[in-house]
Structures are given as structure tokens and as C-alpha cells.
Amino acid sequence: MGFSFLIYFALIILIPIWAQLKVKGAYKKYSQVPSSSHMRGAEVARRILDTNGLYDVTVEETRGQLTDHYDPRSKTVRLSSENYHGHSVAAAAIAAHEVGHAIQDQVDYAPLRIRHSLVPVANIGSNFSWILIIIGMLASLSNLVLLGIIFMAAAVVFQLVTLPVEFNASNRAMDQVVSLGIIRNDEEKEIRKVLDAAALTYVAAAAVAVLELLRLILIYTGMQRSE
């Protein structure tokens, strides 16, 4: 049991670290490779938005590194300074990816809607579930542990729904930068490496969440047997 726990503990620590190293490595490499179009990330985003009729979506600069995101509430694509001003392959890839989310919003992409609806439930689940689980384990109350597991399951579902949302946004990004001539054919592989590396962070988060949920289910079933 002790060895199995060490393997499990190593997995939940190493998987996210590995994913982060992959994305940072790909970003660092391709942020130094200028794109053939020499368009800034902000220009790439604006070009794709306008081509898709999303004139009401704004593009803004935001602080930090790799803090890029799309805000559906304010209809805003926010790009970190390096990607907003950068002319690199990485800047083009990330800008296009975030616009991919704006296009999803425009076409009412179902997984995106489901993810948005799960946000409050997932927040409650991730913050409140451990309180119930720890109290339940300390007090040997299996029903309380089960309730915590149910809350945590909501957060896991959110992580799983995030996967198709992110992969679909990347696919839309690739389609746009290719069809609009923002990149050359020989740059497609480089763009894809940046997008795939970024997707790994979501895959890693989902994998860790599922592993943790399975471990807690095993703990709960063990408590049930002892009762």
C-alpha cells in the first residue's frame, strides 16, 4: 500500500510539472521564431475576428506571461504583452487559439456552454469538497466523505468538458491561420507544436483530477467495508 501511494503521489506531482515544462519549452522556442507574415499577435487576433464577423469582440493587452484568455462576458480576447506585441509563431498560435474560443462563443458551441454552466458548481466542488472529505475521514463518517466525493466529481466533470473545448479551439485556430494565409505551409508544424503543448496542461489537469477522484472512491469503499 505504501509503495502504491508513493507511485500515486509521484504521478500527481510529476504529470503537471511535465506538462508545464513542455508548454514552457515550446513557447520559449517558438516565441523566438518570427512568423512569415510578421503580424503581431494582436493583428492576428483582429484579422481572424473581423473575417468571422466578430467586430464586437475587442483585443486587449494583459499583464503576465501566458495569461492569454477569452472573456465571454465582456467579449474580449486578452493577450499577454509578449503575445500582443510579438511577431513570433508562438504569438500567432496563441492569439489564434483564444480567438477560437470567441468563434465557439459566436456559434454557440455546446461544450463551451456546458463548461460555462459548470463554473459555479466546479468552484464550489473544488473548494468545499475537501472540507467534507477531511471531516468525514477524521470522524469516520462515510456519508460525509461520499458527499465530498460528489462535490469533487462536479469539478472533475468540468476538467473533462474543458478538453474538447480546448482541442476544438486549437483546431479552429489552425484552420483560420492556414485559410487566411497568416502562416506558410511549412509553419503549420510549428504552430501545431505550440498548440499541442498548451493542450497538455489541460490533459494533465484532467488526469490528476480523475486519479484523485478514483483514490477517494477507493477510500470511501474501504470505509464502507469497515462499517
mmCIF file of C-alpha atoms in Angstrom:
data_model
loop_
_atom_site.group_PDB
_atom_site.id
_atom_site.type_symbol
_atom_site.label_atom_id
_atom_site.label_comp_id
_atom_site.label_asym_id
_atom_site.label_seq_id
_atom_site.Cartn_x
_atom_site.Cartn_y
_atom_site.Cartn_z
ATOM 1 C CA MET A 1 0.000 0.000 0.000
ATOM 2 C CA GLY A 2 2.835 2.359 0.896
ATOM 3 C CA PHE A 3 4.641 1.784 -2.416
ATOM 4 C CA SER A 4 1.403 2.251 -4.364
ATOM 5 C CA PHE A 5 0.781 5.526 -2.572
ATOM 6 C CA LEU A 6 4.295 6.722 -3.452
ATOM 7 C CA ILE A 7 3.669 5.932 -7.123
ATOM 8 C CA TYR A 8 0.328 7.750 -6.992
ATOM 9 C CA PHE A 9 1.865 10.747 -5.209
ATOM 10 C CA ALA A 10 4.688 10.892 -7.764
ATOM 11 C CA LEU A 11 2.189 10.812 -10.633
ATOM 12 C CA ILE A 12 0.030 13.682 -9.390
ATOM 13 C CA ILE A 13 3.169 15.770 -8.805
ATOM 14 C CA LEU A 14 5.121 14.860 -11.938
ATOM 15 C CA ILE A 15 2.329 14.918 -14.533
ATOM 16 C CA PRO A 16 1.534 18.657 -14.112
ATOM 17 C CA ILE A 17 5.246 19.529 -13.872
ATOM 18 C CA TRP A 18 5.969 17.612 -17.079
ATOM 19 C CA ALA A 19 3.098 19.369 -18.863
ATOM 20 C CA GLN A 20 4.264 22.790 -17.689
ATOM 21 C CA LEU A 21 7.827 22.097 -18.829
ATOM 22 C CA LYS A 22 6.528 21.034 -22.253
ATOM 23 C CA VAL A 23 4.430 24.145 -22.745
ATOM 24 C CA LYS A 24 7.135 26.500 -21.470
ATOM 25 C CA GLY A 25 9.738 24.801 -23.629
ATOM 26 C CA ALA A 26 7.615 25.017 -26.779
ATOM 27 C CA TYR A 27 6.632 28.601 -26.030
ATOM 28 C CA LYS A 28 10.209 29.691 -25.359
ATOM 29 C CA LYS A 29 11.437 28.044 -28.562
ATOM 30 C CA TYR A 30 8.769 29.346 -30.913
ATOM 31 C CA SER A 31 8.476 32.787 -29.345
ATOM 32 C CA GLN A 32 11.929 33.336 -30.828
ATOM 33 C CA VAL A 33 10.857 32.213 -34.311
ATOM 34 C CA PRO A 34 9.334 35.088 -36.313
ATOM 35 C CA SER A 35 6.271 34.248 -38.392
ATOM 36 C CA SER A 36 6.416 34.714 -42.151
ATOM 37 C CA SER A 37 3.564 37.243 -42.052
ATOM 38 C CA HIS A 38 5.346 39.365 -39.372
ATOM 39 C CA MET A 39 1.904 40.118 -37.901
ATOM 40 C CA ARG A 40 1.719 40.947 -34.223
ATOM 41 C CA GLY A 41 -0.421 38.675 -32.095
ATOM 42 C CA ALA A 42 -2.957 41.481 -31.730
ATOM 43 C CA GLU A 43 -3.115 41.820 -35.516
ATOM 44 C CA VAL A 44 -3.594 38.079 -35.968
ATOM 45 C CA ALA A 45 -6.462 38.124 -33.483
ATOM 46 C CA ARG A 46 -8.100 41.152 -35.104
ATOM 47 C CA ARG A 47 -7.750 39.684 -38.586
ATOM 48 C CA ILE A 48 -9.442 36.410 -37.638
ATOM 49 C CA LEU A 49 -12.162 38.160 -35.628
ATOM 50 C CA ASP A 50 -13.038 40.528 -38.461
ATOM 51 C CA THR A 51 -13.019 37.738 -41.044
ATOM 52 C CA ASN A 52 -15.572 35.885 -38.935
ATOM 53 C CA GLY A 53 -17.744 38.966 -38.416
ATOM 54 C CA LEU A 54 -16.823 39.333 -34.748
ATOM 55 C CA TYR A 55 -16.427 43.101 -34.885
ATOM 56 C CA ASP A 56 -17.864 43.485 -31.365
ATOM 57 C CA VAL A 57 -15.061 41.399 -29.808
ATOM 58 C CA THR A 58 -12.170 43.552 -28.630
ATOM 59 C CA VAL A 59 -8.491 42.625 -28.315
ATOM 60 C CA GLU A 60 -6.682 43.875 -25.216
ATOM 61 C CA GLU A 61 -3.232 43.559 -23.702
ATOM 62 C CA THR A 62 -2.981 41.965 -20.261
ATOM 63 C CA ARG A 63 -0.154 41.569 -17.762
ATOM 64 C CA GLY A 64 1.820 38.419 -17.078
ATOM 65 C CA GLN A 65 3.196 35.586 -19.156
ATOM 66 C CA LEU A 66 0.861 33.084 -20.791
ATOM 67 C CA THR A 67 -2.129 34.824 -19.195
ATOM 68 C CA ASP A 68 -3.907 34.874 -22.556
ATOM 69 C CA HIS A 69 -7.624 34.119 -22.459
ATOM 70 C CA TYR A 70 -11.027 34.924 -23.926
ATOM 71 C CA ASP A 71 -13.592 36.569 -21.650
ATOM 72 C CA PRO A 72 -17.106 35.721 -22.920
ATOM 73 C CA ARG A 73 -18.755 38.173 -20.516
ATOM 74 C CA SER A 74 -17.066 41.250 -21.962
ATOM 75 C CA LYS A 75 -16.445 39.715 -25.408
ATOM 76 C CA THR A 76 -12.717 40.367 -25.083
ATOM 77 C CA VAL A 77 -9.644 38.483 -26.246
ATOM 78 C CA ARG A 78 -6.860 39.291 -23.791
ATOM 79 C CA LEU A 79 -3.274 38.627 -24.847
ATOM 80 C CA SER A 80 -0.201 38.794 -22.634
ATOM 81 C CA SER A 81 2.177 41.611 -23.572
ATOM 82 C CA GLU A 82 4.675 39.329 -25.292
ATOM 83 C CA ASN A 83 1.989 37.789 -27.481
ATOM 84 C CA TYR A 84 0.086 41.033 -28.039
ATOM 85 C CA HIS A 85 3.144 42.784 -29.468
ATOM 86 C CA GLY A 86 5.125 39.748 -30.636
ATOM 87 C CA HIS A 87 5.615 38.730 -34.272
ATOM 88 C CA SER A 88 6.507 35.135 -33.434
ATOM 89 C CA VAL A 89 4.997 31.809 -34.400
ATOM 90 C CA ALA A 90 4.049 31.302 -30.734
ATOM 91 C CA ALA A 91 2.261 34.671 -30.563
ATOM 92 C CA ALA A 92 0.281 33.868 -33.719
ATOM 93 C CA ALA A 93 -0.651 30.405 -32.392
ATOM 94 C CA ILE A 94 -1.847 31.624 -29.007
ATOM 95 C CA ALA A 95 -3.716 34.623 -30.416
ATOM 96 C CA ALA A 96 -5.492 32.386 -32.911
ATOM 97 C CA HIS A 97 -6.331 29.876 -30.178
ATOM 98 C CA GLU A 98 -8.004 32.498 -27.990
ATOM 99 C CA VAL A 99 -9.966 33.772 -30.978
ATOM 100 C CA GLY A 100 -11.010 30.151 -31.467
ATOM 101 C CA HIS A 101 -12.877 30.462 -28.166
ATOM 102 C CA ALA A 102 -14.559 33.650 -29.410
ATOM 103 C CA ILE A 103 -15.720 31.772 -32.515
ATOM 104 C CA GLN A 104 -17.033 28.983 -30.285
ATOM 105 C CA ASP A 105 -18.981 31.617 -28.380
ATOM 106 C CA GLN A 106 -20.358 33.011 -31.635
ATOM 107 C CA VAL A 107 -21.586 29.631 -32.947
ATOM 108 C CA ASP A 108 -22.895 28.579 -29.524
ATOM 109 C CA TYR A 109 -20.542 25.614 -29.304
ATOM 110 C CA ALA A 110 -22.246 23.173 -26.911
ATOM 111 C CA PRO A 111 -19.227 22.040 -24.813
ATOM 112 C CA LEU A 112 -18.321 25.696 -24.212
ATOM 113 C CA ARG A 113 -21.834 26.405 -22.943
ATOM 114 C CA ILE A 114 -21.704 23.335 -20.711
ATOM 115 C CA ARG A 115 -18.332 24.429 -19.304
ATOM 116 C CA HIS A 116 -19.637 27.920 -18.546
ATOM 117 C CA SER A 117 -22.673 26.467 -16.764
ATOM 118 C CA LEU A 118 -20.416 24.225 -14.677
ATOM 119 C CA VAL A 119 -18.133 27.037 -13.459
ATOM 120 C CA PRO A 120 -20.051 27.874 -10.223
ATOM 121 C CA VAL A 121 -20.598 24.186 -9.430
ATOM 122 C CA ALA A 122 -16.941 23.374 -10.111
ATOM 123 C CA ASN A 123 -15.776 26.268 -7.916
ATOM 124 C CA ILE A 124 -17.920 25.080 -5.031
ATOM 125 C CA GLY A 125 -16.851 21.488 -5.597
ATOM 126 C CA SER A 126 -13.116 22.179 -5.671
ATOM 127 C CA ASN A 127 -13.231 24.465 -2.620
ATOM 128 C CA PHE A 128 -15.826 22.732 -0.439
ATOM 129 C CA SER A 129 -15.292 19.038 -1.209
ATOM 130 C CA TRP A 130 -12.050 18.657 0.743
ATOM 131 C CA ILE A 131 -13.605 20.150 3.882
ATOM 132 C CA LEU A 132 -16.306 17.477 3.832
ATOM 133 C CA ILE A 133 -13.871 14.696 2.964
ATOM 134 C CA ILE A 134 -11.349 15.555 5.696
ATOM 135 C CA ILE A 135 -14.049 15.949 8.366
ATOM 136 C CA GLY A 136 -15.668 12.709 7.203
ATOM 137 C CA MET A 137 -12.382 10.794 7.356
ATOM 138 C CA LEU A 138 -11.422 12.187 10.779
ATOM 139 C CA ALA A 139 -14.870 11.459 12.208
ATOM 140 C CA SER A 140 -15.225 8.141 10.324
ATOM 141 C CA LEU A 141 -18.410 9.391 8.669
ATOM 142 C CA SER A 142 -18.515 7.679 5.280
ATOM 143 C CA ASN A 143 -21.661 9.543 4.190
ATOM 144 C CA LEU A 144 -19.867 12.863 4.632
ATOM 145 C CA VAL A 145 -16.949 11.551 2.585
ATOM 146 C CA LEU A 146 -19.409 10.474 -0.121
ATOM 147 C CA LEU A 147 -20.932 13.951 -0.204
ATOM 148 C CA GLY A 148 -17.450 15.424 -0.617
ATOM 149 C CA ILE A 149 -16.753 12.988 -3.453
ATOM 150 C CA ILE A 150 -19.946 14.071 -5.214
ATOM 151 C CA PHE A 151 -18.866 17.719 -4.990
ATOM 152 C CA MET A 152 -15.415 16.812 -6.271
ATOM 153 C CA ALA A 153 -16.948 14.840 -9.149
ATOM 154 C CA ALA A 154 -18.532 18.080 -10.380
ATOM 155 C CA ALA A 155 -15.086 19.666 -10.556
ATOM 156 C CA VAL A 156 -13.757 16.626 -12.417
ATOM 157 C CA VAL A 157 -16.571 16.846 -14.964
ATOM 158 C CA PHE A 158 -15.585 20.480 -15.518
ATOM 159 C CA GLN A 159 -12.000 19.407 -16.215
ATOM 160 C CA LEU A 160 -13.156 16.744 -18.661
ATOM 161 C CA VAL A 161 -15.515 19.091 -20.518
ATOM 162 C CA THR A 162 -12.641 21.558 -20.832
ATOM 163 C CA LEU A 163 -10.703 19.104 -23.024
ATOM 164 C CA PRO A 164 -12.950 19.192 -26.131
ATOM 165 C CA VAL A 165 -13.324 22.968 -25.716
ATOM 166 C CA GLU A 166 -9.562 23.495 -25.823
ATOM 167 C CA PHE A 167 -8.852 20.996 -28.600
ATOM 168 C CA ASN A 168 -11.648 22.435 -30.719
ATOM 169 C CA ALA A 169 -10.325 25.987 -30.219
ATOM 170 C CA SER A 170 -6.893 24.825 -31.386
ATOM 171 C CA ASN A 171 -8.382 23.159 -34.465
ATOM 172 C CA ARG A 172 -10.285 26.332 -35.296
ATOM 173 C CA ALA A 173 -7.057 28.305 -34.811
ATOM 174 C CA MET A 174 -5.203 26.083 -37.281
ATOM 175 C CA ASP A 175 -7.988 26.377 -39.854
ATOM 176 C CA GLN A 176 -8.001 30.161 -39.580
ATOM 177 C CA VAL A 177 -4.265 30.840 -39.771
ATOM 178 C CA VAL A 178 -3.942 28.500 -42.759
ATOM 179 C CA SER A 179 -7.000 29.663 -44.710
ATOM 180 C CA LEU A 180 -6.173 33.348 -44.171
ATOM 181 C CA GLY A 181 -2.548 32.902 -45.184
ATOM 182 C CA ILE A 182 -1.273 34.121 -41.815
ATOM 183 C CA ILE A 183 1.289 31.310 -41.875
ATOM 184 C CA ARG A 184 3.033 29.381 -44.641
ATOM 185 C CA ASN A 185 2.559 25.639 -45.126
ATOM 186 C CA ASP A 186 5.981 24.924 -43.642
ATOM 187 C CA GLU A 187 4.966 26.762 -40.451
ATOM 188 C CA GLU A 188 1.937 24.561 -39.761
ATOM 189 C CA LYS A 189 4.037 22.014 -37.861
ATOM 190 C CA GLU A 190 5.498 24.731 -35.636
ATOM 191 C CA ILE A 191 2.090 26.235 -34.880
ATOM 192 C CA ARG A 192 0.722 22.781 -34.077
ATOM 193 C CA LYS A 193 3.586 22.087 -31.638
ATOM 194 C CA VAL A 194 2.739 25.233 -29.672
ATOM 195 C CA LEU A 195 -0.974 24.391 -29.591
ATOM 196 C CA ASP A 196 -0.392 20.740 -28.654
ATOM 197 C CA ALA A 197 1.977 21.699 -25.836
ATOM 198 C CA ALA A 198 -0.603 24.119 -24.423
ATOM 199 C CA ALA A 199 -3.283 21.419 -24.608
ATOM 200 C CA LEU A 200 -1.108 19.126 -22.487
ATOM 201 C CA THR A 201 -1.687 21.322 -19.444
ATOM 202 C CA TYR A 202 -5.435 20.644 -19.670
ATOM 203 C CA VAL A 203 -4.894 16.932 -20.252
ATOM 204 C CA ALA A 204 -2.596 16.795 -17.223
ATOM 205 C CA ALA A 205 -5.093 18.653 -15.028
ATOM 206 C CA ALA A 206 -7.882 16.303 -16.078
ATOM 207 C CA ALA A 207 -5.716 13.218 -15.484
ATOM 208 C CA VAL A 208 -4.739 14.346 -11.988
ATOM 209 C CA ALA A 209 -8.363 15.194 -11.148
ATOM 210 C CA VAL A 210 -9.562 11.747 -12.271
ATOM 211 C CA LEU A 211 -6.781 9.980 -10.336
ATOM 212 C CA GLU A 212 -7.633 11.891 -7.177
ATOM 213 C CA LEU A 213 -11.335 11.126 -7.555
ATOM 214 C CA LEU A 214 -10.626 7.407 -8.019
ATOM 215 C CA ARG A 215 -8.394 7.377 -4.922
ATOM 216 C CA LEU A 216 -11.133 8.963 -2.831
ATOM 217 C CA ILE A 217 -13.702 6.495 -4.137
ATOM 218 C CA LEU A 218 -11.399 3.656 -3.019
ATOM 219 C CA ILE A 219 -11.072 5.265 0.408
ATOM 220 C CA TYR A 220 -14.865 5.546 0.654
ATOM 221 C CA THR A 221 -15.410 1.910 -0.323
ATOM 222 C CA GLY A 222 -12.822 0.902 2.289
ATOM 223 C CA MET A 223 -14.725 2.870 4.941
ATOM 224 C CA GLN A 224 -17.954 1.174 3.890
ATOM 225 C CA ARG A 225 -16.415 -2.273 4.361
ATOM 226 C CA SER A 226 -15.091 -1.378 7.808
ATOM 227 C CA GLU A 227 -18.529 -0.210 8.881
#
